[in-house]
CSV table of C-alpha atoms in Angstrom, one decimal:
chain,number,residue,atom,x,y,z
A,218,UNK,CA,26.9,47.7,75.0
A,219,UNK,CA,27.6,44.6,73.4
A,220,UNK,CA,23.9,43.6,74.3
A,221,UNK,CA,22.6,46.1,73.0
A,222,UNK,CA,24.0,46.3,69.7
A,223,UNK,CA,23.1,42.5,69.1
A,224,UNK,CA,19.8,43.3,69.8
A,225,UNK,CA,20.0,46.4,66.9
A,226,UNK,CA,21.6,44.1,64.4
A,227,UNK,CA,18.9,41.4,65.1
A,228,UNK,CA,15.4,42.6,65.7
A,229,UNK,CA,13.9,39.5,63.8
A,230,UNK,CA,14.8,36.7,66.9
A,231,UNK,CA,13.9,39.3,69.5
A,232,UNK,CA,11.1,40.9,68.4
A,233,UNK,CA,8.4,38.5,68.3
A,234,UNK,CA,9.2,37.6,72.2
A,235,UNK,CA,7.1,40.8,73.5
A,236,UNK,CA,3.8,39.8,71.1
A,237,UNK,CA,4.3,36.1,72.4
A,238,UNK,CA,3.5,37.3,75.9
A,239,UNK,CA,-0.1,38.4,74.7
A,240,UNK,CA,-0.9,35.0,73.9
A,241,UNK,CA,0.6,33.4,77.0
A,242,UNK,CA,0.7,36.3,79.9
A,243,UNK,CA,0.5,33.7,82.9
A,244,UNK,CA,4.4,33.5,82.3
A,245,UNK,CA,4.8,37.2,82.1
A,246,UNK,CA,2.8,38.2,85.7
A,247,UNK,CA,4.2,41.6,85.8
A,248,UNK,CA,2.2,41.7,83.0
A,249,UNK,CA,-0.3,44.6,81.9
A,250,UNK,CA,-4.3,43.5,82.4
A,251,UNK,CA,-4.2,45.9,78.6
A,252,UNK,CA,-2.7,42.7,77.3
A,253,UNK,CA,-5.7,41.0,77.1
A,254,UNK,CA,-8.0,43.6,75.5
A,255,UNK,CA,-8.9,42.9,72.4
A,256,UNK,CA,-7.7,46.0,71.1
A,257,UNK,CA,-3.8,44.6,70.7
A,258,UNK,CA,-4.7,41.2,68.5
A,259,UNK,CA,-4.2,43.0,65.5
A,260,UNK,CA,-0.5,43.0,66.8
A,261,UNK,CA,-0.5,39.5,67.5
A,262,UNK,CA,-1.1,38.5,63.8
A,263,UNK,CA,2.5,39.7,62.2
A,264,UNK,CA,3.6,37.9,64.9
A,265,UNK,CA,2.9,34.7,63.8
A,266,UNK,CA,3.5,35.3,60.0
A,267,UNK,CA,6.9,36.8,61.0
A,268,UNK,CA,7.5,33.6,63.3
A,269,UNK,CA,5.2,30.7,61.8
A,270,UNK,CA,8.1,28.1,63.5
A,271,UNK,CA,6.0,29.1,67.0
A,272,UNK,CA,2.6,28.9,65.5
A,273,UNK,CA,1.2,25.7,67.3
A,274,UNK,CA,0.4,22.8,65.2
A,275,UNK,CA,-3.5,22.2,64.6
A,276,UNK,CA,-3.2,18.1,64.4
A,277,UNK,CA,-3.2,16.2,67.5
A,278,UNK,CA,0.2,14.9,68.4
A,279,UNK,CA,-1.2,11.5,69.1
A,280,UNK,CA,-2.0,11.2,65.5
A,281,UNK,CA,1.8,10.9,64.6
A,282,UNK,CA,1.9,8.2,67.8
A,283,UNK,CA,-0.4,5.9,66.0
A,284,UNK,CA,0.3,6.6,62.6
A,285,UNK,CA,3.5,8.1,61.7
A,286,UNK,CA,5.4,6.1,63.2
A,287,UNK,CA,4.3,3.3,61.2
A,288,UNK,CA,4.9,4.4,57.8
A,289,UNK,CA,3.0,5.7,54.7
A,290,UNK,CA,1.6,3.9,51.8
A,291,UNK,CA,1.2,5.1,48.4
A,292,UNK,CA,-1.6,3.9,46.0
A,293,UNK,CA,-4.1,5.1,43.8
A,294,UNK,CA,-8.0,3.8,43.0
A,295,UNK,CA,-10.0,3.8,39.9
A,296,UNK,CA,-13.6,3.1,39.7
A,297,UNK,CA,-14.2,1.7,35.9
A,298,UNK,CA,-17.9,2.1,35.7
A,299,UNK,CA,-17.8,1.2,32.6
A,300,UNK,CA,-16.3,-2.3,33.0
A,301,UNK,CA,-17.6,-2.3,36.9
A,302,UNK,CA,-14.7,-2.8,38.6
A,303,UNK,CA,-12.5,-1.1,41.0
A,304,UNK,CA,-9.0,-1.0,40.5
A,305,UNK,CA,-6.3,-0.5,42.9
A,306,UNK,CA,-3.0,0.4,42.4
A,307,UNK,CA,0.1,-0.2,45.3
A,308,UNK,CA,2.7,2.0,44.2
A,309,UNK,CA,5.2,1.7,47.7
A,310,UNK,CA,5.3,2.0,51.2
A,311,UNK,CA,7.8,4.7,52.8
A,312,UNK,CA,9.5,4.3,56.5
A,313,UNK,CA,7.9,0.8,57.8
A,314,UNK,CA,8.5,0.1,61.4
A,315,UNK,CA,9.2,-3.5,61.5
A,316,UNK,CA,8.3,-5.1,65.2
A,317,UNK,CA,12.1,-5.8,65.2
A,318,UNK,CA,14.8,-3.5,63.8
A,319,UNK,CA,16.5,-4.5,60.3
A,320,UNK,CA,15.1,-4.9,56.7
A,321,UNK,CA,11.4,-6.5,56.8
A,322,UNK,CA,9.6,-8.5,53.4
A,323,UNK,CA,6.1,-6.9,53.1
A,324,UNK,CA,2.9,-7.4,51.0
A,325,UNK,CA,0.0,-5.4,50.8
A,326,UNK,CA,-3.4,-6.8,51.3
A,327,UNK,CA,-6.9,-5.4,50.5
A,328,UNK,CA,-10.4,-6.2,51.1
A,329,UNK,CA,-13.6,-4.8,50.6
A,330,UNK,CA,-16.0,-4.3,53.8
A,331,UNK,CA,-18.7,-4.6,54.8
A,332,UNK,CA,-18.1,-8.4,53.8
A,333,UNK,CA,-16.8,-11.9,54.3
A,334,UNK,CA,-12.8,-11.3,54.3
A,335,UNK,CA,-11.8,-14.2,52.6
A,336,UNK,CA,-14.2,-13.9,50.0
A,337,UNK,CA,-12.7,-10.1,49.2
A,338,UNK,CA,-9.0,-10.4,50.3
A,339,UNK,CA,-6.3,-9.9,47.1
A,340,UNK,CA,-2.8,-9.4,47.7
A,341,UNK,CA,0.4,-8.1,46.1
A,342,UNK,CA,3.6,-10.2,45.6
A,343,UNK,CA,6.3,-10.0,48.5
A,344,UNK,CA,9.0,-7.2,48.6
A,345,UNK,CA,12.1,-8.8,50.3
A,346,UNK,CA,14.2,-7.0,52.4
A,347,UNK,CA,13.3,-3.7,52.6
A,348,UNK,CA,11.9,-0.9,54.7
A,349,UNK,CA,10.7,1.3,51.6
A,350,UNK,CA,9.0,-1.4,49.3
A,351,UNK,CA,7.8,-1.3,45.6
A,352,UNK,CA,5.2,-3.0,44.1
A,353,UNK,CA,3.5,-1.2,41.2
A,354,UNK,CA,0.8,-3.7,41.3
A,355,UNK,CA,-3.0,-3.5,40.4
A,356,UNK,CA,-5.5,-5.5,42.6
A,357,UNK,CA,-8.8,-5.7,40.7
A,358,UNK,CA,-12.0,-6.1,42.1
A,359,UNK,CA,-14.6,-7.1,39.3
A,360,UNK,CA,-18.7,-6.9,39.8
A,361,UNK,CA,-18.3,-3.5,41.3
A,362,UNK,CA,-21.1,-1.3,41.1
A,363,UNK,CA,-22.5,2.0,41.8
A,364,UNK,CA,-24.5,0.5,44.8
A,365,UNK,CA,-21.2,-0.9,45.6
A,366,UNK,CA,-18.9,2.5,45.8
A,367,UNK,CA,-21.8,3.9,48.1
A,368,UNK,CA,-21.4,1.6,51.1
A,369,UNK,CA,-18.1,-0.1,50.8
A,370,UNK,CA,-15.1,0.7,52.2
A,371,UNK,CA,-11.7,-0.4,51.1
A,372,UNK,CA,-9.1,-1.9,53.7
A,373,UNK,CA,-5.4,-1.7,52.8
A,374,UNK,CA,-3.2,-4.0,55.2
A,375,UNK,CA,0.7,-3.8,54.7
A,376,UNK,CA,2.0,-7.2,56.1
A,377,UNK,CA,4.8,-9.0,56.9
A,378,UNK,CA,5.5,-12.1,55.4
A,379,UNK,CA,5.7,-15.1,58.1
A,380,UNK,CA,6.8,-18.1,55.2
A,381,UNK,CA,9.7,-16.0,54.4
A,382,UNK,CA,10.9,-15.8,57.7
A,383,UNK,CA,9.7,-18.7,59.3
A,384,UNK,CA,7.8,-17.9,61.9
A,385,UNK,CA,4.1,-17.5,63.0
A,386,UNK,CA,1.9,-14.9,61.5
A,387,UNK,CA,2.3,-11.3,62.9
A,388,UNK,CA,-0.3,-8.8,62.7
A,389,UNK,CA,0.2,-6.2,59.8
A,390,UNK,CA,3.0,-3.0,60.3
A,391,UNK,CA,-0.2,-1.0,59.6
A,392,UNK,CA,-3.5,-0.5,58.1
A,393,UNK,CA,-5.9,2.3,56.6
A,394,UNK,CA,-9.0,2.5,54.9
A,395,UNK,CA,-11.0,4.7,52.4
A,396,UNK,CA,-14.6,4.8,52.0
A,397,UNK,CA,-14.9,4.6,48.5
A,398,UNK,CA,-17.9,6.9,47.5
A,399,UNK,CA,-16.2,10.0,47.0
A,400,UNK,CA,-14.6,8.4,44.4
A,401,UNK,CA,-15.5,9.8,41.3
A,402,UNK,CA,-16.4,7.0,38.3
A,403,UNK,CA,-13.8,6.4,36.2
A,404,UNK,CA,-11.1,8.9,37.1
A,405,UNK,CA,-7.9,7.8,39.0
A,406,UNK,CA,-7.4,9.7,42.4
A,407,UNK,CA,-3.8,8.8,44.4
A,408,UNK,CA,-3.6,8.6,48.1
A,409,UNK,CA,-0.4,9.2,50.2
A,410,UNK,CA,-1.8,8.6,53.2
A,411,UNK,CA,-0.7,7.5,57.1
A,412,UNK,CA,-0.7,3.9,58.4
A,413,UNK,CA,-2.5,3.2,61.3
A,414,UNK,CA,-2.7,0.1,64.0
A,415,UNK,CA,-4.6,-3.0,63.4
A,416,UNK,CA,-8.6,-2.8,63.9
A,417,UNK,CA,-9.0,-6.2,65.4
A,418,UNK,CA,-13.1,-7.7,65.7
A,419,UNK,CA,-14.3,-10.6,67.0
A,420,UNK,CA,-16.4,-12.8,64.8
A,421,UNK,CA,-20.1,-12.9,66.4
A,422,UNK,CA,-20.7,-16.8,67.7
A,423,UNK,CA,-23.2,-17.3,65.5
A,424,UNK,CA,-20.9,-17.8,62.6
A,425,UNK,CA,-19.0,-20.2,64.6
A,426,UNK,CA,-16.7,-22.8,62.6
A,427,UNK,CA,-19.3,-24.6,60.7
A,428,UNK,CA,-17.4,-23.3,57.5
A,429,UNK,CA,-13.6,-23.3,59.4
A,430,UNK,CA,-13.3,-20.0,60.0
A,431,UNK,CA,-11.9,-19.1,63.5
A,432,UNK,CA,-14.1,-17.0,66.0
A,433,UNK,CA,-11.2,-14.4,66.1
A,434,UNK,CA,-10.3,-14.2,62.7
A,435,UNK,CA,-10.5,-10.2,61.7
A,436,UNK,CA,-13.7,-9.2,60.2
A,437,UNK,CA,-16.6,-6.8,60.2
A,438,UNK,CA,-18.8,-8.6,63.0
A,439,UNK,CA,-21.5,-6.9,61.9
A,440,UNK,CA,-22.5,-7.5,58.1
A,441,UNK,CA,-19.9,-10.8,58.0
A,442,UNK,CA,-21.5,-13.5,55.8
A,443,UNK,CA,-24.5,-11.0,54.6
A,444,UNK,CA,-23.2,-11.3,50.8
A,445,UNK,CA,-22.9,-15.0,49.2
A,446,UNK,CA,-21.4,-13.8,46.1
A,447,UNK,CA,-22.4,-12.0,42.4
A,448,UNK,CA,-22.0,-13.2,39.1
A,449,UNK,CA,-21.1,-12.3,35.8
A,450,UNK,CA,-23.4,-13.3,32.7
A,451,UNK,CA,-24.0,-13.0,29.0
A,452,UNK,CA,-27.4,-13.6,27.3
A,453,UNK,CA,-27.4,-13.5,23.3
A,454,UNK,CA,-30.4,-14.6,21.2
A,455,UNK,CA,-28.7,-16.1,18.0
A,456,UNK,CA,-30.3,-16.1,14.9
A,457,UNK,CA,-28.2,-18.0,13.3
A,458,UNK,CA,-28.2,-21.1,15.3
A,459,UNK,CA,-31.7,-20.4,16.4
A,460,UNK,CA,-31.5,-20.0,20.2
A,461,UNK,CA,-30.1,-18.3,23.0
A,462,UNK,CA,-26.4,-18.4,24.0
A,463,UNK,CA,-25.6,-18.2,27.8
A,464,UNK,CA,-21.9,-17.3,29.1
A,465,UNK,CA,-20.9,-18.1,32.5
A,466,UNK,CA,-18.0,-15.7,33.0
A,467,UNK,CA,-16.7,-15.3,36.3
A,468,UNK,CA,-18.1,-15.2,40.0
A,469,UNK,CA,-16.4,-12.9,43.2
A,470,UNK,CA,-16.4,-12.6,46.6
A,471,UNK,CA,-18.5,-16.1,46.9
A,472,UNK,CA,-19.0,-17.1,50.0
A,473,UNK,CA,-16.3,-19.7,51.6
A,474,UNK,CA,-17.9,-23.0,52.1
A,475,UNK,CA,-15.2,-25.2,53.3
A,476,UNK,CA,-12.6,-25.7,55.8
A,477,UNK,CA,-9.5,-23.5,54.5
A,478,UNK,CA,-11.5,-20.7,53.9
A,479,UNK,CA,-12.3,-21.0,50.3
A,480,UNK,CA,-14.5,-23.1,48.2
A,481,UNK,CA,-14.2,-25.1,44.9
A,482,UNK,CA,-17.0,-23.3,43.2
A,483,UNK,CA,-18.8,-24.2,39.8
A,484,UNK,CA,-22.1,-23.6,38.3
A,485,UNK,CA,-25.3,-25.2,37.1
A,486,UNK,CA,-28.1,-23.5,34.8
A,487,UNK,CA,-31.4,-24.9,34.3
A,488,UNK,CA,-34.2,-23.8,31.9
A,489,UNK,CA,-37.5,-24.1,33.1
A,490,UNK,CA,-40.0,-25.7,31.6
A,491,UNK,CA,-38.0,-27.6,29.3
A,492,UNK,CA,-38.7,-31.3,28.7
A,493,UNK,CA,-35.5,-31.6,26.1
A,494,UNK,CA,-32.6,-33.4,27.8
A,495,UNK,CA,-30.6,-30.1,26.8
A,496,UNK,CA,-32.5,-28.2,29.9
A,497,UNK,CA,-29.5,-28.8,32.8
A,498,UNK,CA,-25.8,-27.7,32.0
A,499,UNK,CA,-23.3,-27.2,34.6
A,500,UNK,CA,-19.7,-26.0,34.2
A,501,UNK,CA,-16.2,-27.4,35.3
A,502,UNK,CA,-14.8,-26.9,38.9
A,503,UNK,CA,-12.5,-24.3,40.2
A,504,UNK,CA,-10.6,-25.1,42.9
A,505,UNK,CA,-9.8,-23.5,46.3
A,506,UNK,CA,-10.9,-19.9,45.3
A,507,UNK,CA,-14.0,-17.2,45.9
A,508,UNK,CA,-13.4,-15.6,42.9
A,509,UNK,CA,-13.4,-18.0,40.4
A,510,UNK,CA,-13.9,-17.5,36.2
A,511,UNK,CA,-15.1,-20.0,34.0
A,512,UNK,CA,-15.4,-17.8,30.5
A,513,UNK,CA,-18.0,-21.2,29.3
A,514,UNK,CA,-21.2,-21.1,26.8
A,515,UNK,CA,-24.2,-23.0,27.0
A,516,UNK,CA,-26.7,-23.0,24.4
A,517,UNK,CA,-30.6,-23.4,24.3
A,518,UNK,CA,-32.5,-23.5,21.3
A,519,UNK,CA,-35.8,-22.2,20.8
A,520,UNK,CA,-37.8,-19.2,19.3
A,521,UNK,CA,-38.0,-15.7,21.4
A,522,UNK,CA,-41.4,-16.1,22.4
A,523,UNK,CA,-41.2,-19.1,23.4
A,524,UNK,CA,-37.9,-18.2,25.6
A,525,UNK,CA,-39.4,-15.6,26.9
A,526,UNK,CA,-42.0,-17.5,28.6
A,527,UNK,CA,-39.6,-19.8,30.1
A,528,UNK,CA,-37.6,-18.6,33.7
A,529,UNK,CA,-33.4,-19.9,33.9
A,530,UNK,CA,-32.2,-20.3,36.9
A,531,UNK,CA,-28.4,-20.4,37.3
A,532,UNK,CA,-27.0,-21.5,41.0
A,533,UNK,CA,-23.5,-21.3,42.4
A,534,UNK,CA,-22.6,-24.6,44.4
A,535,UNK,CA,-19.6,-25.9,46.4
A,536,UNK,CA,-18.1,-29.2,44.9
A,537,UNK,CA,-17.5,-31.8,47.7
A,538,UNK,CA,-16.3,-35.0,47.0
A,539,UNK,CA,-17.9,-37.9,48.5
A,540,UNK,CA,-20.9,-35.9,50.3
A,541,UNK,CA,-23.6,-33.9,48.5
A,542,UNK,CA,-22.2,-30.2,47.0
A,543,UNK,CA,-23.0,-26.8,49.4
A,544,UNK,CA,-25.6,-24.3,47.7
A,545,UNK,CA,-23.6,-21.2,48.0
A,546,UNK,CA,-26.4,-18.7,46.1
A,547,UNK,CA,-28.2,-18.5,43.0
A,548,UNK,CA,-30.1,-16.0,41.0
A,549,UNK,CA,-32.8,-16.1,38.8
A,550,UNK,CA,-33.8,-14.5,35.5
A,551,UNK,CA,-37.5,-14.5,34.1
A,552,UNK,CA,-40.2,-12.0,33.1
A,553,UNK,CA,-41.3,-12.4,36.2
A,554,UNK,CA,-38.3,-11.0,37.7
A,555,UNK,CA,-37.6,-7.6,38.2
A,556,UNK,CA,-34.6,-4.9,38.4
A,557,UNK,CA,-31.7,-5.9,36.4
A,558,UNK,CA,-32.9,-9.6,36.1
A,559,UNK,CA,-35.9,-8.3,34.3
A,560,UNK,CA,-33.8,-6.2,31.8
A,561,UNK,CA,-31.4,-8.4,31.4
A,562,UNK,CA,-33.8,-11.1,30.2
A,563,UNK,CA,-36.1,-8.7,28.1
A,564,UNK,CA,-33.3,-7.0,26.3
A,565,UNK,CA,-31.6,-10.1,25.4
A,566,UNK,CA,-34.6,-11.6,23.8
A,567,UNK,CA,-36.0,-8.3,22.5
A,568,UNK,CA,-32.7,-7.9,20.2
A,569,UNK,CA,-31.4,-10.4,18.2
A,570,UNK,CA,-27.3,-11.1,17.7
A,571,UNK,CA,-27.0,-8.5,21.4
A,572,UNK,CA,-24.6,-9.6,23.6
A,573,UNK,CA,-25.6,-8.5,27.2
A,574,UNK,CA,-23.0,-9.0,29.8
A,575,UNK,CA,-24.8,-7.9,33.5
A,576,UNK,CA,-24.0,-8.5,37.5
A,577,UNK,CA,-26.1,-10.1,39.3
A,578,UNK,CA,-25.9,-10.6,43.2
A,579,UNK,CA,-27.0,-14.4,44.5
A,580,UNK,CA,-30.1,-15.0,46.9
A,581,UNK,CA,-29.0,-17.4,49.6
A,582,UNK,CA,-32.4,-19.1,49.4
A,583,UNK,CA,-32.4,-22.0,46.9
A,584,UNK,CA,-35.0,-20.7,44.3
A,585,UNK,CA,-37.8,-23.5,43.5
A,586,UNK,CA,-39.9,-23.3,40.6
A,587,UNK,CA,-44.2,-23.3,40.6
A,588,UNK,CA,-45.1,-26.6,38.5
């Protein structure tokens, strides 16, 4: 009696258990052959609004394995078009698994793929002590373009900190990455998203150590080393000095050149055909980096038509003391050019007093001049 009146006062537990049985009859075998007709799944579907804790879930469980278990990481990416460059944002990390148990001091480090790690790796500061870090720091990747957001992908590594510690260094807690063309151009979009395990590839043994970099270090086999670099510059025709103005801003992701990984990068321009001794300039060195910005002005003098006729050529090189400096990539800008070298070049010298800032990605080839 007792059983019975439980079972009056609460339908809601008991109900659902007879409509369960149409979904799994094999443990039911005294079971009607009716309950598989199609004819009772209309009674099968209140059953699972009235009991959604039994609905099964639709991810695979290994996802929370791999992922979960690692953590979350909280960030959001903006795609200035306007400025070209992408901006990324690491807010925090939530629930890091640390190899060992206890408080962990993280960082989070990004790169942009297909490409040459070093040449694309930025990094946050170091969190001490703390499963549940926050950085609230912006990593920004300048001389990125359209082209760009439509084959890259973004890599977002949160790592432990080995000087801090003391010890070797250990592969990252975890790891995810976004292709970056459904982003749309500038508007911020925020990510909350799983951590997963370390993608590790070997380097091909073509690109053996010639530049120091170890056959195992983590890259993209495939398309490592393709890009040498881009560079930023400005062309102004002056009409008060009489000539055209050429700013050297900044370089990124160049392509390491020497043992650690990095280069000491700086930059020569040459105007060709020019007899004047004022036809060669080169800039100051920056050391031990790939993305280096040198924010100098060089100036040549001469009427537009007569510029216009004339090709410069500006090359990236590797300083090396005591042996002869490493061409890392160049790029050249004429009437004889064409896509954005063209325009930049023609609309410099077609307005006067314009400022023209413009990306342009380096050749590998050294570029030589018919006399």
């Amino acid at each position: 009696m007792q059983e019975h009146m439980a079972i009056d006062v609460s339908p809601g537990p008991i109900r659902p258990i007879h409509l369960i049985s149409d979904y799994f009859p094999h443990f039911y075998p005294f079971a009607e052959p009716t309950l598989r007709t199609p004819d009772l799944r209309p009674a099968a579907a209140p059953a699972i609004r009235t009991a959604p804790q039994l609905q099964p879930d639709p991810e695979p469980e290994e996802d929370s394995d791999d992922s979960t278990v690692l953590g979350t990481l909280e960030f959001t990416l903006l795609f200035d078009a306007d400025n070209s460059a992408l901006h990324c944002t690491a807010h925090r990390a939530k629930g890091l698994k640390p190899p060992a148990s206890g408080s962990v001091d993280t960082y989070v480090k990004a790169n942009l793929l297909p490409g040459a790690s070093k040449a694309s790796q930025l990094r946050t500061r170091t969190v001490r002590g703390t499963r549940g870090p926050v950085w609230e720091e912006t990593l920004t990747y300048h001389g990125f373009t359209h082209q760009d957001a439509g084959r890259k992908t973004l890599r977002l590594c949160v790592c432990e900190d080995p000087r801090l510690r003391r010890r070797r260094r250990a592969p990252p807690l975890g790891e995810l990455r976004v292709p970056l063309r459904k982003l749309v151009p500038n508007r911020a979009r925020s990510f909350d998203v799983c951590l997963e395990k370390r993608r590790l590839n070997k380097r091909p043994k073509s690109l053996d150590t010639a530049r120091g970099m170890s056959l195992y270090e983590e890259v993209e086999a495939e398309v490592a080393g393709e890009e040498r670099g881009r560079i930023l510059l400005s062309l102004c025709y002056s009409s008060q000095r009489g000539g055209l103005l050429v700013g050297v801003l900044r370089c990124a992701h160049l392509a390491p050149m020497d043992a650690n990984g990095y280069s000491d990068p700086f930059v020569r321009l040459f105007l060709h055909p020019n007899t004047g001794k004022k036809s060669k300039y080169k800039t100051s060195v920056r050391k031990k980096t790939l993305n280096p910005e040198f924010n100098e002005e060089f100036f040549y003098a001469g009427l537009r038509e007569e510029l216009a006729q004339k090709t410069l050529l500006v090359s990236v090189w590797d300083y090396d003391l005591g042996t002869a400096d490493d061409f890392i990539g160049g790029v050249q800008l004429s009437s004889q050019a064409s896509g954005e070298r063209l325009r930049h070049w023609c609309e410099s010298l077609g307005h006067t007093d314009h400022r023209l800032e413009m990306w342009h990605l380096l050749d590998s080839a050294p570029l030589q001049f018919s006399h």
